[in-house]
Amino acid sequence: MSDFLSRLAAIVGPQHLLTTDADTAPFTLDWRRRYQGAPLAVSRPGSTVEVSEVVKLCRAHKVAIVPQGGNTSTCGAATPDGSGRQLVLALRRLNAIRHVDTDNNALTVEAGVTLQEAQQAAEAAGRLFPLSLASQGTCQIGGNLSTNAGGVAVLRYGTMRELTLGLEAVLPDGRVLSQLQGLRKDTTGLDLKQLFIGAEGQLGLITAATLKLYPLPSAHATAMVGVGDIETAIDWLNRLRDRFGDRLTAFEVIDASCQQVLRRHHPSLMPFSAPWLILIELSDGGDPAPLNDALVEWLSAQTMTDGVVAQNETERRKLWTLREEISESQRKDGPSIKHDIAVPTSALPRLVRDCATDLDQAFPGVRIVAFGHAGDGNLHYNVSYTRPGNADLFDDEDAVNAIVYDHVYRLGGTLAAEHGVGQLKKDWLARYKDPLALELMRTIKTALDPDGLMNPGKWL
Amino acid sequence: MSDFLSRLAAIVGPQHLLTTDADTAPFTLDWRRRYQGAPLAVSRPGSTVEVSEVVKLCRAHKVAIVPQGGNTSTCGAATPDGSGRQLVLALRRLNAIRHVDTDNNALTVEAGVTLQEAQQAAEAAGRLFPLSLASQGTCQIGGNLSTNAGGVAVLRYGTMRELTLGLEAVLPDGRVLSQLQGLRKDTTGLDLKQLFIGAEGQLGLITAATLKLYPLPSAHATAMVGVGDIETAIDWLNRLRDRFGDRLTAFEVIDASCQQVLRRHHPSLMPFSAPWLILIELSDGGDPAPLNDALVEWLSAQTMTDGVVAQNETERRKLWTLREEISESQRKDGPSIKHDIAVPTSALPRLVRDCATDLDQAFPGVRIVAFGHAGDGNLHYNVSYTRPGNADLFDDEDAVNAIVYDHVYRLGGTLAAEHGVGQLKKDWLARYKDPLALELMRTIKTALDPDGLMNPGKWL
């Protein structure tokens, strides 16, 4: 191994090869603190060429690679195992904004650029890069791609997959596949980028991407309203789309329990109370006033229990802060069993009712905190207080998951909507995913990574 | 073989197994009449189960399968070779509209449904299925998927790949992969549908798909305007997007030669004359009048050589008819060497100028007819009159292609934007496409179809 490490140091530079526990610590514990790994080392290559050389070296020495971006995975997808034999490959030093093409509405960035840096590069060019998530200051484009990240603007702009025009990736044998031309139409064969998006680094390492840019909206109209049930929310969603088309850029829902959590930790921000709150945002070019008027006019014809339309940017930011503070408020509120589930939007009301009924029967007094992206059928669905005082919660994790996922799959849904699978949901994937689909994925994995060195121990 | 054919007849029913030349003729000549095949037979299965059984039978007898939808491929992708040993599998009898889910904005149809039937099913439910092409009355959803079809609404809605939520496909071993749930977010592993979209039937047979629906626009504003050069067109494109966002649903360009062709065959439709004509369409919910006013206001601040805004639906249809009649008018005008090319939108002006200069130098007096989807960087670029009287045009095909494709690839473009590769561009693909990308595609082909029975003789 010392021969391997000295060669590795020669490639990335000794200062970018971390081997002591103190140096590697920031890379070995996952964001939710559920997985603690023990790596062989952490390497921080500074270019695609260096990544390629590291991969070739690892292949020659049969060393497994765990790629890591901002280390914000909620599923342990970027954490090495405890064997002391896996190399963490941290991409942060690949942080160049390579190219902004405003006429082609395309942005080429390296994998280690944070989502926020990508957003800023777009904005500096008078364009929008629309992916938006709570961890955007830390998470990196390579990780966003590897988990096919979603967030609050998917309703309008799609997930990371739909925002990607092309990739540069280092294959398991170290060769570099480069498809960064920024074409919007190309039918010359298979669309190879699709293999790497959402693959959590198990088929190769993404080193750069060309992303779609959009016009920067000059007008927003934002409202927070309360409605009586989730059925009404879905009805509003469709009527808002009919009326405003793709000017409807966000449609987030927050259930009553989640509102209580927010009220506890942000009392001043939280004057609302309703069975379900909806955060609605319209975006457009041109003047903001008519957009705001149109939203007010539409809302005034609806029945609602509570509601406010933001009158200025400060009020708009306040409404969004409320949405963005949910995760942190929940963390302060104690542990919960978390689910990142999606069903067809039409099935969301049934999911909400049926899950609640069965969980309450199995665990009387259970608390369910649900919020998320109703426009995509995606709920973050968190279960706690299955026992008095929320004690030994995780002893019930398997039973809770089985209830939730049984309903999700009965309704044609998925157990991983936008956070990926990683280590956390690997066994659940094996239980719920179509075996034929899993077999096909493994066939492709074996064909591309016969030595199994790309992020092993995850779901593939 | 007679054992094979009798078993085949038992699966699909004798009346759906065609073996005489007269019966198979409609399936053996491609749309552009460049490829004449001689199949073993044509089978017309009536269900996914029958397709699966046919594929299993073919595998047992090592018979190659050529899937065929509406037989509108412009590249010979659905035509069998001349060996008399390939089985054409025609999908038209799989023509059920399986499910329309308006709350989930999703439509599930079988592969043999024509594009127009899919559009009509969506419209009957008050929704839009936005893919739109000249051959929509004939082409089928399975073919649209297998070629990742584009058309006139890609600027706003994306290609067939982006319009697809899930697929049902029969794998090369006959097993059926079904992923028709209609989820908008799903990160449970690789996105397997991507393998089959654009693969021209070489990795499996698509039998059904769940497609995205959109709000049905209630307002359109449509204009045809003339500008002095292609640079101005690209500038307009970006400023229209800035102003109108995704209400800009079409931005088509037509060059001066193409206008002459139209004028020759549709004199009454064609009052315009300009170096470049642009067909602009905005679409929205709500009332049409403000949308029309906004477009008129925007246009009145621009410099243009000619122009009209449609005042009613009849005038709008007339402008679109002009666009849709280009291919047919060209056909009447005699043969041309056709290209379906795309570059980053920003590179379109250079492509237009550089190609014209070099073609005119190589073939003085050459005629170039260019039109297409400038919003996607995609031009249909047709070359004729390389010799007096357009004689022996195709003797120059290789030389013309080399000039065009050299420029396309120098500018980061593609030789197949939305029509696929098929047989027509197979050799050119081998010449211009990155060898590493081709190698990866073949690795996947070998892993999924080790016997090479799925549409052999095409590009994979």
PDB file of C-alpha atoms in Angstrom, chain A residues 324-423:
ATOM      1  CA  GLU A 324     -36.177  26.392   3.996  1.00  0.00           C
ATOM      2  CA  GLU A 325     -36.059  26.226   7.803  1.00  0.00           C
ATOM      3  CA  ILE A 326     -38.172  23.076   7.996  1.00  0.00           C
ATOM      4  CA  SER A 327     -35.278  20.621   7.984  1.00  0.00           C
ATOM      5  CA  GLU A 328     -33.268  22.492  10.593  1.00  0.00           C
ATOM      6  CA  SER A 329     -36.311  23.009  12.853  1.00  0.00           C
ATOM      7  CA  GLN A 330     -37.037  19.319  12.604  1.00  0.00           C
ATOM      8  CA  ARG A 331     -33.477  18.473  13.575  1.00  0.00           C
ATOM      9  CA  LYS A 332     -33.822  20.628  16.692  1.00  0.00           C
ATOM     10  CA  ASP A 333     -37.095  18.909  17.440  1.00  0.00           C
ATOM     11  CA  GLY A 334     -35.494  15.508  17.851  1.00  0.00           C
ATOM     12  CA  PRO A 335     -34.977  12.424  15.719  1.00  0.00           C
ATOM     13  CA  SER A 336     -37.488  11.107  13.225  1.00  0.00           C
ATOM     14  CA  ILE A 337     -37.680   8.248  10.758  1.00  0.00           C
ATOM     15  CA  LYS A 338     -37.362  10.014   7.433  1.00  0.00           C
ATOM     16  CA  HIS A 339     -38.801   9.140   4.048  1.00  0.00           C
ATOM     17  CA  ASP A 340     -38.277  10.784   0.688  1.00  0.00           C
ATOM     18  CA  ILE A 341     -41.205   9.311  -1.171  1.00  0.00           C
ATOM     19  CA  ALA A 342     -43.105  10.104  -4.352  1.00  0.00           C
ATOM     20  CA  VAL A 343     -46.270   8.832  -5.970  1.00  0.00           C
ATOM     21  CA  PRO A 344     -48.177  10.035  -9.028  1.00  0.00           C
ATOM     22  CA  THR A 345     -49.577  13.411  -7.951  1.00  0.00           C
ATOM     23  CA  SER A 346     -53.095  12.021  -8.337  1.00  0.00           C
ATOM     24  CA  ALA A 347     -52.346   9.411  -5.638  1.00  0.00           C
ATOM     25  CA  LEU A 348     -50.972  11.857  -3.061  1.00  0.00           C
ATOM     26  CA  PRO A 349     -54.266  12.283  -1.150  1.00  0.00           C
ATOM     27  CA  ARG A 350     -54.701   8.533  -0.768  1.00  0.00           C
ATOM     28  CA  LEU A 351     -51.116   8.093   0.337  1.00  0.00           C
ATOM     29  CA  VAL A 352     -51.466  10.752   3.007  1.00  0.00           C
ATOM     30  CA  ARG A 353     -54.691   9.281   4.399  1.00  0.00           C
ATOM     31  CA  ASP A 354     -53.850   5.584   4.199  1.00  0.00           C
ATOM     32  CA  CYS A 355     -50.373   5.903   5.702  1.00  0.00           C
ATOM     33  CA  ALA A 356     -51.637   8.026   8.580  1.00  0.00           C
ATOM     34  CA  THR A 357     -54.421   5.545   9.372  1.00  0.00           C
ATOM     35  CA  ASP A 358     -52.117   2.533   9.429  1.00  0.00           C
ATOM     36  CA  LEU A 359     -49.291   4.232  11.307  1.00  0.00           C
ATOM     37  CA  ASP A 360     -51.693   5.498  13.939  1.00  0.00           C
ATOM     38  CA  GLN A 361     -53.126   2.038  14.359  1.00  0.00           C
ATOM     39  CA  ALA A 362     -49.673   0.457  14.714  1.00  0.00           C
ATOM     40  CA  PHE A 363     -48.265   3.256  16.883  1.00  0.00           C
ATOM     41  CA  PRO A 364     -51.059   5.141  18.683  1.00  0.00           C
ATOM     42  CA  GLY A 365     -50.168   8.806  19.109  1.00  0.00           C
ATOM     43  CA  VAL A 366     -47.510   8.661  16.399  1.00  0.00           C
ATOM     44  CA  ARG A 367     -46.431  12.032  15.012  1.00  0.00           C
ATOM     45  CA  ILE A 368     -46.190  12.487  11.245  1.00  0.00           C
ATOM     46  CA  VAL A 369     -44.484  15.578   9.859  1.00  0.00           C
ATOM     47  CA  ALA A 370     -45.034  15.847   6.117  1.00  0.00           C
ATOM     48  CA  PHE A 371     -43.989  18.544   3.697  1.00  0.00           C
ATOM     49  CA  GLY A 372     -42.572  18.791   0.236  1.00  0.00           C
ATOM     50  CA  HIS A 373     -43.037  19.197  -3.442  1.00  0.00           C
ATOM     51  CA  ALA A 374     -46.654  18.308  -4.124  1.00  0.00           C
ATOM     52  CA  GLY A 375     -46.257  19.390  -7.734  1.00  0.00           C
ATOM     53  CA  ASP A 376     -43.941  16.419  -8.263  1.00  0.00           C
ATOM     54  CA  GLY A 377     -45.867  14.004  -6.018  1.00  0.00           C
ATOM     55  CA  ASN A 378     -42.872  14.123  -3.669  1.00  0.00           C
ATOM     56  CA  LEU A 379     -43.307  14.267   0.112  1.00  0.00           C
ATOM     57  CA  HIS A 380     -40.723  14.339   2.842  1.00  0.00           C
ATOM     58  CA  TYR A 381     -42.535  12.171   5.323  1.00  0.00           C
ATOM     59  CA  ASN A 382     -41.125  11.974   8.816  1.00  0.00           C
ATOM     60  CA  VAL A 383     -42.348   9.729  11.594  1.00  0.00           C
ATOM     61  CA  SER A 384     -41.617  10.157  15.297  1.00  0.00           C
ATOM     62  CA  TYR A 385     -43.109   9.431  18.714  1.00  0.00           C
ATOM     63  CA  THR A 386     -43.808   5.821  18.024  1.00  0.00           C
ATOM     64  CA  ARG A 387     -42.998   5.358  21.771  1.00  0.00           C
ATOM     65  CA  PRO A 388     -43.453   7.603  24.802  1.00  0.00           C
ATOM     66  CA  GLY A 389     -41.010  10.491  24.799  1.00  0.00           C
ATOM     67  CA  ASN A 390     -39.763   9.439  21.353  1.00  0.00           C
ATOM     68  CA  ALA A 391     -37.511   6.876  23.087  1.00  0.00           C
ATOM     69  CA  ASP A 392     -35.932   4.021  21.153  1.00  0.00           C
ATOM     70  CA  LEU A 393     -37.543   5.418  18.022  1.00  0.00           C
ATOM     71  CA  PHE A 394     -35.242   3.591  15.647  1.00  0.00           C
ATOM     72  CA  ASP A 395     -36.229   0.199  17.066  1.00  0.00           C
ATOM     73  CA  ASP A 396     -39.445   0.804  15.142  1.00  0.00           C
ATOM     74  CA  GLU A 397     -37.744   1.912  11.952  1.00  0.00           C
ATOM     75  CA  ASP A 398     -38.250  -1.301  10.000  1.00  0.00           C
ATOM     76  CA  ALA A 399     -41.903  -1.572  10.990  1.00  0.00           C
ATOM     77  CA  VAL A 400     -42.567   2.077  10.127  1.00  0.00           C
ATOM     78  CA  ASN A 401     -40.753   1.801   6.801  1.00  0.00           C
ATOM     79  CA  ALA A 402     -42.701  -1.309   5.863  1.00  0.00           C
ATOM     80  CA  ILE A 403     -46.024   0.457   6.472  1.00  0.00           C
ATOM     81  CA  VAL A 404     -44.998   3.555   4.533  1.00  0.00           C
ATOM     82  CA  TYR A 405     -43.309   1.788   1.630  1.00  0.00           C
ATOM     83  CA  ASP A 406     -46.094  -0.790   1.263  1.00  0.00           C
ATOM     84  CA  HIS A 407     -48.528   2.057   0.655  1.00  0.00           C
ATOM     85  CA  VAL A 408     -46.090   3.906  -1.601  1.00  0.00           C
ATOM     86  CA  TYR A 409     -45.564   0.901  -3.867  1.00  0.00           C
ATOM     87  CA  ARG A 410     -49.238  -0.078  -3.866  1.00  0.00           C
ATOM     88  CA  LEU A 411     -49.855   3.401  -5.306  1.00  0.00           C
ATOM     89  CA  GLY A 412     -47.121   3.106  -7.944  1.00  0.00           C
ATOM     90  CA  GLY A 413     -44.626   5.204  -6.023  1.00  0.00           C
ATOM     91  CA  THR A 414     -40.958   5.200  -5.125  1.00  0.00           C
ATOM     92  CA  LEU A 415     -38.994   5.061  -1.879  1.00  0.00           C
ATOM     93  CA  ALA A 416     -36.334   7.434  -3.193  1.00  0.00           C
ATOM     94  CA  ALA A 417     -37.630  10.530  -4.929  1.00  0.00           C
ATOM     95  CA  GLU A 418     -34.753  12.987  -4.840  1.00  0.00           C
ATOM     96  CA  HIS A 419     -32.258  11.981  -2.140  1.00  0.00           C
ATOM     97  CA  GLY A 420     -30.963   8.784  -3.725  1.00  0.00           C
ATOM     98  CA  VAL A 421     -30.422   5.370  -2.185  1.00  0.00           C
ATOM     99  CA  GLY A 422     -26.837   5.226  -0.918  1.00  0.00           C
ATOM    100  CA  GLN A 423     -26.362   2.852   2.005  1.00  0.00           C
TER     101      GLN A 423
END
